[in-house]
Amino acid sequence: MEHELNSHWKIAGQGLRTRWAKEVHPQNVLQEYPRPQMIRDEWMNLNGLWEYAITPKETQLDEIKEYDGCILVPFPVESALSGVQKPLKPDEHLWYRRTFSVPKNWEGYKLLLHFGAVDWKTEVWVNGDKAGEHSGGYTPFSFDITSCLTEGENELVVQVWDPTETFLQERGKQTLHPKGLFYTAVSGIWQTVWLEPAPNQHISSFRMVPNIVSKELTIHIDLASIRKDIHYEVEAEAYENGKLISSARGAVGEGLKLHFSEISLWSTETPFLYDLNLRLIEDGHPIDTIRSYFAMRSFTVEQDKQGVKRLFLNGEPLFQHGILDQGYWPDGLYTAPTDEALAHDIEIAKQLGFNMIRKHIKIEPARWYYHCDRLGMIVWQDMINGGGGWNNLYHLIIPNFASSLKVKDNKYKALGRQDKQNRDNYRKELKEMIDALYNVPSIGMWVPFNEAWGQFDAAEIAEWVRGYDPSRPVVHASGWYDQGVGDIKSVHIYFRKLKMPQNIEGRAVVISEYGGYSLMEKGHMWKEGKGFGYKKCRSREALNAFYASLIRQQLKPLISSGVAAAVYTQLTDVETELNGILTYDREFVKLDMELSQELSMILIEGR
């Protein structure tokens, strides 16, 4: 069966591709360990060719007699790299099927089935038994499938329903009708699928809290289950360049504290990472071991020596020179072709002189954040937007022509959040995002809402986020409909000259979107001759001149007035939106690299 599937797979269509597409093969697709901060030695990657079928929504599992063909997991069904490149309609289900065998040395362990992300509603069967279901397109989830297993070959079937914009779920910029600011929908499995054996009692999650003042790391560990008749302990060991520098051991449920005599701080210039080992000990014997890493750093909002609110890293003010990144690929859509490609965009942003990426309305695979951690790139993490559709009055007219009007975001119907279940689901997925990414050293900001797209009760939600994660600042409303609360005032400025906003009210000021200068590069476009941008440039020279003037004449003078960070739109072209510094295929850098580095130093170091 595997050979038969391999012989039928090829990249679909003749559209734009990246250089990494030619490296993608069914036998080697995204083989890297998918969870860098929680590593167990034993695992099985299920990426590769699966059978797939698209059926009417009412079709049941036992009614599928034949599959349509093969699909390369984990690329979404709409993507070229999936080998399918077909849309999934709201009245359809997408089915996946494959088989697997459990290694003999895994006997006696629980078997966990992990999904990095599947968009949107997922149901899973193993050998015909229901293993579980999950709603939400951006966060990881897993099922204990031990009770479903049989000797020899096991059958795994996954069903997905994705209504895209016809429903209210969190979906980002996906649409069934791509145009302008909205892009091709992403359905089904789009991150790594894998199996992992774990002891009956095992570490299910943990939270790390660094304190650079007291020079200690506190670790809170959760177990999958606890037997009251057994004594459990947990042990933690921290390593610096391979040398053990601190250890602690204590009872389950108590926060372990690792103390350090000296610490190496993580920063954008020196992104130092410590290694960490965690062990679960049952009646004196280690039964579960986790390898991880952490960093010692702090993100705060404080006053500088002039009494102006700034963003601080490790107790020092740092201007965060950011770039907007939407994480789309012409060949894989939400899924980068390779791990090298995933790291490439961060490396280019670093080379251009940016010290921060705003991850815009997308949650990336865990390895993307690992690359930011090791490369020293601060991340502002957006929550995914959802709710009702576009409202011209609230999403176009007021923000652009009457921005001085104060709009309260408890107008649920106006902003597309009149459905209470939908608001509750947003809160659930927001918590899931923070839980999944809490330990990431490079994340320096949470952004619950962007430009009023599904915004509601932003002040209350930002307060909840600050309580749930006190270690990071929060932009409660990026761009529009500021509710006058929190530590940060955010504005988006397009089409107009950059200037300080009004109603700062003692907060740090960030321009969380600006720029958007576009340049067409023939041969590197999603659709030749079609493109959108906020300011069109006719040549590379014009783009560089406009960008240099924007930085030198407009943005730089605002720093002394109080602007603490700014996010340029954007890192790459996305489909027909052509305001990227890189073309969509990542082959052409439109902005002069040396000029960009020079301008970055002007902003970050005040040169």
Coordinates of N, CA and C in Angstrom, one line a residue, residues 99-183:
T99 N -2.5 3.3 8.5 CA -2.3 2.2 9.4 C -1.0 2.4 10.1
F100 N -0.8 1.8 11.3 CA 0.5 1.9 12.0 C 0.6 0.6 12.9
S101 N 1.8 0.3 13.2 CA 2.1 -0.8 14.1 C 2.8 -0.3 15.3
V102 N 2.5 -0.8 16.5 CA 3.2 -0.4 17.7 C 4.4 -1.2 18.0
P103 N 5.6 -0.6 18.2 CA 6.8 -1.3 18.5 C 6.7 -2.2 19.7
K104 N 7.3 -3.3 19.7 CA 7.1 -4.3 20.8 C 7.7 -3.7 22.1
N105 N 8.7 -2.8 22.1 CA 9.3 -2.3 23.3 C 8.4 -1.2 23.9
W106 N 7.2 -0.9 23.3 CA 6.3 0.1 23.8 C 5.2 -0.6 24.7
E107 N 5.2 -1.9 24.7 CA 4.2 -2.7 25.4 C 4.3 -2.3 26.9
G108 N 3.1 -2.1 27.5 CA 3.1 -1.8 29.0 C 3.0 -0.3 29.2
Y109 N 3.1 0.5 28.1 CA 3.0 2.0 28.2 C 1.7 2.4 27.6
K110 N 1.2 3.6 28.1 CA 0.1 4.3 27.4 C 0.6 4.8 26.1
L111 N -0.3 4.8 25.1 CA 0.1 5.3 23.8 C -0.7 6.6 23.5
L112 N 0.0 7.7 23.4 CA -0.6 9.0 23.1 C -0.5 9.4 21.7
L113 N -1.6 9.8 21.1 CA -1.7 10.2 19.7 C -1.8 11.7 19.7
H114 N -0.8 12.4 19.1 CA -0.7 13.9 19.2 C -1.0 14.5 17.8
F115 N -1.7 15.6 17.8 CA -1.9 16.4 16.6 C -1.4 17.8 16.9
G116 N -0.4 18.3 16.1 CA 0.1 19.7 16.3 C -1.0 20.7 16.1
A117 N -1.8 20.5 15.1 CA -3.0 21.4 14.8 C -3.8 20.8 13.7
V118 N -5.1 20.9 13.8 CA -6.0 20.5 12.7 C -7.1 21.5 12.7
D119 N -7.4 22.0 11.5 CA -8.4 23.0 11.3 C -9.7 22.4 10.6
W120 N -10.8 22.2 11.3 CA -11.2 22.9 12.5 C -11.8 21.8 13.5
K121 N -12.9 21.2 13.2 CA -13.4 20.2 14.2 C -13.0 18.8 13.8
T122 N -12.3 18.1 14.7 CA -11.7 16.8 14.4 C -12.3 15.7 15.2
E123 N -12.6 14.6 14.6 CA -13.0 13.4 15.3 C -12.0 12.3 14.8
V124 N -11.7 11.4 15.8 CA -10.6 10.4 15.5 C -11.2 9.0 16.0
W125 N -10.9 8.0 15.1 CA -11.2 6.6 15.4 C -9.9 5.8 15.2
V126 N -9.8 4.8 16.1 CA -8.7 3.9 16.0 C -9.3 2.5 16.0
N127 N -9.1 1.7 15.0 CA -9.7 0.4 14.8 C -11.2 0.4 15.0
G128 N -11.8 1.5 14.5 CA -13.3 1.7 14.5 C -13.8 2.2 15.8
D129 N -13.0 2.3 16.9 CA -13.4 2.9 18.2 C -13.1 4.4 18.2
K130 N -14.1 5.1 18.7 CA -14.0 6.6 18.8 C -12.9 6.9 19.9
A131 N -11.8 7.6 19.5 CA -10.7 7.9 20.4 C -10.9 9.3 21.0
G132 N -11.6 10.2 20.3 CA -11.9 11.5 20.9 C -12.2 12.5 19.8
E133 N -12.5 13.8 20.2 CA -12.8 14.8 19.3 C -12.2 16.1 19.8
H134 N -12.0 17.1 18.9 CA -11.4 18.4 19.3 C -11.9 19.5 18.4
S135 N -12.3 20.6 18.9 CA -12.6 21.8 18.1 C -11.6 22.9 18.3
G136 N -11.2 23.5 17.2 CA -10.2 24.6 17.3 C -9.1 24.2 16.3
G137 N -8.7 25.2 15.5 CA -7.8 25.0 14.4 C -6.3 25.3 14.6
Y138 N -5.9 25.7 15.8 CA -4.6 26.3 15.9 C -3.7 25.7 17.1
T139 N -4.3 24.9 18.0 CA -3.6 24.5 19.1 C -3.4 23.0 19.2
P140 N -2.4 22.5 19.8 CA -2.1 21.0 19.9 C -3.1 20.3 20.8
F141 N -3.4 19.0 20.5 CA -4.2 18.2 21.3 C -3.8 16.8 21.2
S142 N -4.2 15.9 22.1 CA -3.8 14.5 22.1 C -4.9 13.6 22.7
F143 N -4.8 12.3 22.3 CA -5.7 11.4 22.9 C -4.9 10.1 23.3
D144 N -5.4 9.6 24.4 CA -4.8 8.3 24.9 C -5.6 7.2 24.1
I145 N -4.9 6.5 23.2 CA -5.6 5.5 22.4 C -5.2 4.1 22.8
T146 N -4.7 3.9 24.0 CA -4.2 2.6 24.5 C -5.3 1.6 24.4
S147 N -6.5 1.9 24.9 CA -7.6 0.9 24.9 C -8.2 0.6 23.5
C148 N -7.8 1.3 22.5 CA -8.3 1.1 21.2 C -7.4 0.2 20.4
L149 N -6.2 -0.1 20.9 CA -5.2 -0.8 20.1 C -5.4 -2.3 20.0
T150 N -4.9 -2.9 18.9 CA -4.9 -4.3 18.7 C -3.5 -4.8 18.3
E151 N -3.2 -6.1 18.4 CA -1.9 -6.5 18.0 C -1.8 -6.4 16.5
G152 N -0.5 -6.2 16.0 CA -0.3 -6.0 14.6 C -0.7 -4.7 14.1
E153 N -1.3 -4.6 12.9 CA -1.6 -3.4 12.3 C -2.9 -2.7 12.8
N154 N -2.8 -1.4 13.1 CA -3.9 -0.6 13.6 C -4.3 0.4 12.6
E155 N -5.6 0.6 12.5 CA -6.2 1.6 11.5 C -6.5 2.9 12.3
L156 N -6.1 4.0 11.7 CA -6.3 5.3 12.2 C -7.1 6.1 11.2
V157 N -8.3 6.6 11.6 CA -9.1 7.4 10.7 C -9.4 8.8 11.4
V158 N -9.3 9.8 10.6 CA -9.6 11.2 11.1 C -10.6 11.9 10.2
Q159 N -11.6 12.5 10.9 CA -12.6 13.2 10.1 C -12.5 14.7 10.5
V160 N -12.6 15.6 9.5 CA -12.5 17.0 9.8 C -13.6 17.8 9.1
W161 N -14.2 18.7 9.8 CA -15.2 19.6 9.3 C -14.6 21.0 9.5
D162 N -14.6 21.8 8.4 CA -14.1 23.2 8.5 C -15.0 24.1 7.7
P163 N -15.8 24.9 8.4 CA -16.8 25.8 7.7 C -16.2 27.1 7.2
T164 N -14.9 27.4 7.6 CA -14.2 28.6 7.2 C -15.1 29.8 7.6
E165 N -15.4 30.8 6.7 CA -16.0 32.0 7.2 C -17.6 31.9 7.3
T166 N -18.1 30.7 6.9 CA -19.5 30.5 7.0 C -20.0 30.3 8.4
F167 N -19.1 30.1 9.4 CA -19.4 29.9 10.8 C -18.7 31.0 11.6
L168 N -18.7 30.9 12.9 CA -18.2 31.9 13.8 C -16.9 31.6 14.4
Q169 N -16.3 30.4 14.1 CA -15.1 30.0 14.9 C -13.9 30.9 14.6
E170 N -12.9 30.8 15.4 CA -11.6 31.5 15.2 C -11.0 30.9 13.9
R171 N -10.7 31.8 13.0 CA -10.2 31.3 11.7 C -9.2 32.2 11.0
G172 N -8.9 33.4 11.6 CA -7.9 34.2 11.0 C -8.3 34.9 9.8
K173 N -7.4 34.9 8.8 CA -7.7 35.6 7.5 C -8.1 34.6 6.4
Q174 N -8.5 33.4 6.8 CA -9.0 32.4 5.8 C -10.3 32.7 5.2
T175 N -10.4 32.4 3.9 CA -11.7 32.6 3.2 C -11.8 31.6 2.1
L176 N -13.1 31.3 1.7 CA -13.3 30.5 0.6 C -13.2 31.3 -0.7
H177 N -13.1 32.6 -0.6 CA -13.0 33.5 -1.8 C -11.9 34.4 -1.6
P178 N -10.6 34.0 -1.8 CA -9.5 34.8 -1.5 C -9.4 36.1 -2.3
K179 N -9.1 37.2 -1.6 CA -8.9 38.5 -2.3 C -8.3 39.5 -1.3
G180 N -7.4 40.3 -1.8 CA -6.8 41.4 -1.0 C -6.2 40.9 0.3
L181 N -6.9 41.3 1.5 CA -6.3 41.0 2.8 C -6.7 39.6 3.3
F182 N -7.5 38.8 2.5 CA -8.0 37.5 3.0 C -7.5 36.5 2.0
Y183 N -7.1 35.3 2.6 CA -6.3 34.4 1.8 C -7.0 33.0 1.8

